[in-house]
């Protein structure tokens, strides 16, 4: 048995071979989360295969974290070459868990499950958009569990017909060695020429319509 941070006993999980499938480059927040998850699993003794699209930046990141790196074309949702290569990788490397992080990757794994004995398949759901017929089909079938990033996303999937026992909520983690009240913002304030005593509220995300910047600006104005 091992112990967690509050002294509770935790079961020792046998070493597994886990394939993390993430097609995007390392700049996106979702990709960063996928990589940190892969690194944490590797630190816990699991064998991790981090499979991405052809983004060369991943090579050095995976090398530094001692994570095995593979690439697939991942050109589109009907990319049968990626399906064939994923099938071969699962068989050759004895993969026990496939964890997909985006819709395109989910579809590639979905097709792969029809041409090989798919191990445990885990899918992430990080957005609250309503699903279409095709998405609902993917989440209902061929997936063992869907990880929702919030209770709202979990409730939506269940309301759209995904069996409740197949959906779990796992909130995004925070690295407390990097983000804590003692962290100094002095360098950032200097860089952006923000007075030392000025209160700062900010939003860090891609500038995309569904990120809610209008709501943020309205709230910031009220706070000010």
PDB file of N, CA and C in Angstrom, residues 154-196:
ATOM      1  N   UNK A 154     -21.066  16.755 -17.306  1.00  0.00           N
ATOM      2  CA  UNK A 154     -21.537  15.393 -17.000  1.00  0.00           C
ATOM      3  C   UNK A 154     -23.064  15.310 -17.100  1.00  0.00           C
ATOM      4  N   UNK A 155     -23.762  16.274 -16.514  1.00  0.00           N
ATOM      5  CA  UNK A 155     -25.226  16.264 -16.555  1.00  0.00           C
ATOM      6  C   UNK A 155     -25.744  16.365 -17.986  1.00  0.00           C
ATOM      7  N   UNK A 156     -25.063  17.163 -18.795  1.00  0.00           N
ATOM      8  CA  UNK A 156     -25.498  17.320 -20.177  1.00  0.00           C
ATOM      9  C   UNK A 156     -25.365  16.007 -20.950  1.00  0.00           C
ATOM     10  N   UNK A 157     -24.236  15.320 -20.770  1.00  0.00           N
ATOM     11  CA  UNK A 157     -24.044  14.046 -21.461  1.00  0.00           C
ATOM     12  C   UNK A 157     -25.104  13.030 -21.047  1.00  0.00           C
ATOM     13  N   UNK A 158     -25.405  12.983 -19.762  1.00  0.00           N
ATOM     14  CA  UNK A 158     -26.423  12.046 -19.272  1.00  0.00           C
ATOM     15  C   UNK A 158     -27.793  12.402 -19.842  1.00  0.00           C
ATOM     16  N   UNK A 159     -28.106  13.701 -19.875  1.00  0.00           N
ATOM     17  CA  UNK A 159     -29.390  14.144 -20.428  1.00  0.00           C
ATOM     18  C   UNK A 159     -29.519  13.799 -21.907  1.00  0.00           C
ATOM     19  N   UNK A 160     -28.395  13.678 -22.585  1.00  0.00           N
ATOM     20  CA  UNK A 160     -28.406  13.369 -24.009  1.00  0.00           C
ATOM     21  C   UNK A 160     -28.310  11.865 -24.283  1.00  0.00           C
ATOM     22  N   UNK A 161     -28.414  11.068 -23.219  1.00  0.00           N
ATOM     23  CA  UNK A 161     -28.535   9.638 -23.423  1.00  0.00           C
ATOM     24  C   UNK A 161     -27.331   8.792 -23.096  1.00  0.00           C
ATOM     25  N   UNK A 162     -26.231   9.393 -22.627  1.00  0.00           N
ATOM     26  CA  UNK A 162     -25.075   8.596 -22.236  1.00  0.00           C
ATOM     27  C   UNK A 162     -25.364   7.968 -20.870  1.00  0.00           C
ATOM     28  N   UNK A 163     -25.172   6.660 -20.697  1.00  0.00           N
ATOM     29  CA  UNK A 163     -25.459   6.012 -19.411  1.00  0.00           C
ATOM     30  C   UNK A 163     -24.692   6.675 -18.265  1.00  0.00           C
ATOM     31  N   UNK A 164     -25.355   6.996 -17.157  1.00  0.00           N
ATOM     32  CA  UNK A 164     -24.692   7.690 -16.044  1.00  0.00           C
ATOM     33  C   UNK A 164     -23.461   6.972 -15.520  1.00  0.00           C
ATOM     34  N   UNK A 165     -23.486   5.632 -15.536  1.00  0.00           N
ATOM     35  CA  UNK A 165     -22.343   4.882 -15.012  1.00  0.00           C
ATOM     36  C   UNK A 165     -21.116   4.996 -15.914  1.00  0.00           C
ATOM     37  N   UNK A 166     -21.282   5.568 -17.104  1.00  0.00           N
ATOM     38  CA  UNK A 166     -20.170   5.724 -18.026  1.00  0.00           C
ATOM     39  C   UNK A 166     -19.575   7.127 -18.014  1.00  0.00           C
ATOM     40  N   UNK A 167     -20.059   7.992 -17.120  1.00  0.00           N
ATOM     41  CA  UNK A 167     -19.571   9.374 -17.093  1.00  0.00           C
ATOM     42  C   UNK A 167     -19.106   9.719 -15.679  1.00  0.00           C
ATOM     43  N   UNK A 168     -17.886  10.205 -15.566  1.00  0.00           N
ATOM     44  CA  UNK A 168     -17.359  10.652 -14.275  1.00  0.00           C
ATOM     45  C   UNK A 168     -16.828  12.071 -14.428  1.00  0.00           C
ATOM     46  N   UNK A 169     -16.899  12.827 -13.352  1.00  0.00           N
ATOM     47  CA  UNK A 169     -16.369  14.195 -13.354  1.00  0.00           C
ATOM     48  C   UNK A 169     -14.984  14.193 -12.725  1.00  0.00           C
ATOM     49  N   UNK A 170     -14.013  14.719 -13.452  1.00  0.00           N
ATOM     50  CA  UNK A 170     -12.662  14.897 -12.914  1.00  0.00           C
ATOM     51  C   UNK A 170     -12.259  16.339 -13.199  1.00  0.00           C
ATOM     52  N   UNK A 171     -12.155  17.128 -12.152  1.00  0.00           N
ATOM     53  CA  UNK A 171     -11.814  18.540 -12.327  1.00  0.00           C
ATOM     54  C   UNK A 171     -10.338  18.699 -12.684  1.00  0.00           C
ATOM     55  N   UNK A 172     -10.038  19.783 -13.376  1.00  0.00           N
ATOM     56  CA  UNK A 172      -8.648  20.063 -13.727  1.00  0.00           C
ATOM     57  C   UNK A 172      -7.803  20.282 -12.482  1.00  0.00           C
ATOM     58  N   UNK A 173      -6.621  19.702 -12.485  1.00  0.00           N
ATOM     59  CA  UNK A 173      -5.721  19.836 -11.338  1.00  0.00           C
ATOM     60  C   UNK A 173      -4.903  21.127 -11.408  1.00  0.00           C
ATOM     61  N   UNK A 174      -4.336  21.507 -10.287  1.00  0.00           N
ATOM     62  CA  UNK A 174      -3.480  22.689 -10.192  1.00  0.00           C
ATOM     63  C   UNK A 174      -2.149  22.263  -9.591  1.00  0.00           C
ATOM     64  N   UNK A 175      -1.069  22.623 -10.240  1.00  0.00           N
ATOM     65  CA  UNK A 175       0.268  22.320  -9.728  1.00  0.00           C
ATOM     66  C   UNK A 175       0.585  23.314  -8.618  1.00  0.00           C
ATOM     67  N   UNK A 176       0.484  22.863  -7.371  1.00  0.00           N
ATOM     68  CA  UNK A 176       0.658  23.758  -6.228  1.00  0.00           C
ATOM     69  C   UNK A 176       2.114  24.149  -6.000  1.00  0.00           C
ATOM     70  N   UNK A 177       3.040  23.514  -6.709  1.00  0.00           N
ATOM     71  CA  UNK A 177       4.431  23.957  -6.624  1.00  0.00           C
ATOM     72  C   UNK A 177       4.665  25.187  -7.507  1.00  0.00           C
ATOM     73  N   UNK A 178       3.743  25.427  -8.461  1.00  0.00           N
ATOM     74  CA  UNK A 178       3.870  26.584  -9.366  1.00  0.00           C
ATOM     75  C   UNK A 178       2.869  27.681  -9.047  1.00  0.00           C
ATOM     76  N   UNK A 179       1.696  27.299  -8.585  1.00  0.00           N
ATOM     77  CA  UNK A 179       0.623  28.273  -8.358  1.00  0.00           C
ATOM     78  C   UNK A 179       0.177  28.211  -6.898  1.00  0.00           C
ATOM     79  N   UNK A 180       0.520  29.238  -6.137  1.00  0.00           N
ATOM     80  CA  UNK A 180       0.149  29.312  -4.724  1.00  0.00           C
ATOM     81  C   UNK A 180       0.225  30.773  -4.288  1.00  0.00           C
ATOM     82  N   UNK A 181      -0.359  31.118  -3.135  1.00  0.00           N
ATOM     83  CA  UNK A 181      -0.419  32.536  -2.732  1.00  0.00           C
ATOM     84  C   UNK A 181       0.935  33.210  -2.585  1.00  0.00           C
ATOM     85  N   UNK A 182       2.003  32.433  -2.379  1.00  0.00           N
ATOM     86  CA  UNK A 182       3.313  33.042  -2.174  1.00  0.00           C
ATOM     87  C   UNK A 182       4.020  33.395  -3.477  1.00  0.00           C
ATOM     88  N   UNK A 183       3.434  33.002  -4.604  1.00  0.00           N
ATOM     89  CA  UNK A 183       4.060  33.306  -5.891  1.00  0.00           C
ATOM     90  C   UNK A 183       4.073  34.829  -6.106  1.00  0.00           C
ATOM     91  N   UNK A 184       5.210  35.347  -6.510  1.00  0.00           N
ATOM     92  CA  UNK A 184       5.335  36.785  -6.729  1.00  0.00           C
ATOM     93  C   UNK A 184       4.954  37.136  -8.163  1.00  0.00           C
ATOM     94  N   UNK A 185       4.159  38.191  -8.290  1.00  0.00           N
ATOM     95  CA  UNK A 185       3.808  38.683  -9.613  1.00  0.00           C
ATOM     96  C   UNK A 185       4.644  39.875 -10.037  1.00  0.00           C
ATOM     97  N   UNK A 186       5.761  40.099  -9.324  1.00  0.00           N
ATOM     98  CA  UNK A 186       6.568  41.295  -9.565  1.00  0.00           C
ATOM     99  C   UNK A 186       7.083  41.358 -11.006  1.00  0.00           C
ATOM    100  N   UNK A 187       7.589  40.248 -11.529  1.00  0.00           N
ATOM    101  CA  UNK A 187       8.167  40.258 -12.870  1.00  0.00           C
ATOM    102  C   UNK A 187       7.103  40.575 -13.927  1.00  0.00           C
ATOM    103  N   UNK A 188       5.923  39.973 -13.766  1.00  0.00           N
ATOM    104  CA  UNK A 188       4.842  40.223 -14.725  1.00  0.00           C
ATOM    105  C   UNK A 188       4.388  41.674 -14.647  1.00  0.00           C
ATOM    106  N   UNK A 189       4.294  42.203 -13.421  1.00  0.00           N
ATOM    107  CA  UNK A 189       3.889  43.608 -13.276  1.00  0.00           C
ATOM    108  C   UNK A 189       4.898  44.542 -13.966  1.00  0.00           C
ATOM    109  N   UNK A 190       6.172  44.232 -13.802  1.00  0.00           N
ATOM    110  CA  UNK A 190       7.193  45.052 -14.468  1.00  0.00           C
ATOM    111  C   UNK A 190       7.066  44.947 -15.981  1.00  0.00           C
ATOM    112  N   UNK A 191       6.878  43.736 -16.464  1.00  0.00           N
ATOM    113  CA  UNK A 191       6.808  43.514 -17.906  1.00  0.00           C
ATOM    114  C   UNK A 191       5.630  44.258 -18.528  1.00  0.00           C
ATOM    115  N   UNK A 192       4.495  44.265 -17.827  1.00  0.00           N
ATOM    116  CA  UNK A 192       3.283  44.895 -18.347  1.00  0.00           C
ATOM    117  C   UNK A 192       3.083  46.316 -17.815  1.00  0.00           C
ATOM    118  N   UNK A 193       4.052  46.801 -17.024  1.00  0.00           N
ATOM    119  CA  UNK A 193       4.022  48.155 -16.465  1.00  0.00           C
ATOM    120  C   UNK A 193       2.769  48.382 -15.617  1.00  0.00           C
ATOM    121  N   UNK A 194       2.480  47.428 -14.766  1.00  0.00           N
ATOM    122  CA  UNK A 194       1.347  47.526 -13.849  1.00  0.00           C
ATOM    123  C   UNK A 194       1.867  48.000 -12.496  1.00  0.00           C
ATOM    124  N   UNK A 195       1.298  49.050 -11.921  1.00  0.00           N
ATOM    125  CA  UNK A 195       1.769  49.534 -10.616  1.00  0.00           C
ATOM    126  C   UNK A 195       1.739  48.430  -9.558  1.00  0.00           C
ATOM    127  N   UNK A 196       2.685  48.481  -8.650  1.00  0.00           N
ATOM    128  CA  UNK A 196       2.857  47.421  -7.654  1.00  0.00           C
ATOM    129  C   UNK A 196       1.624  47.241  -6.772  1.00  0.00           C
TER     130      UNK A 196
END
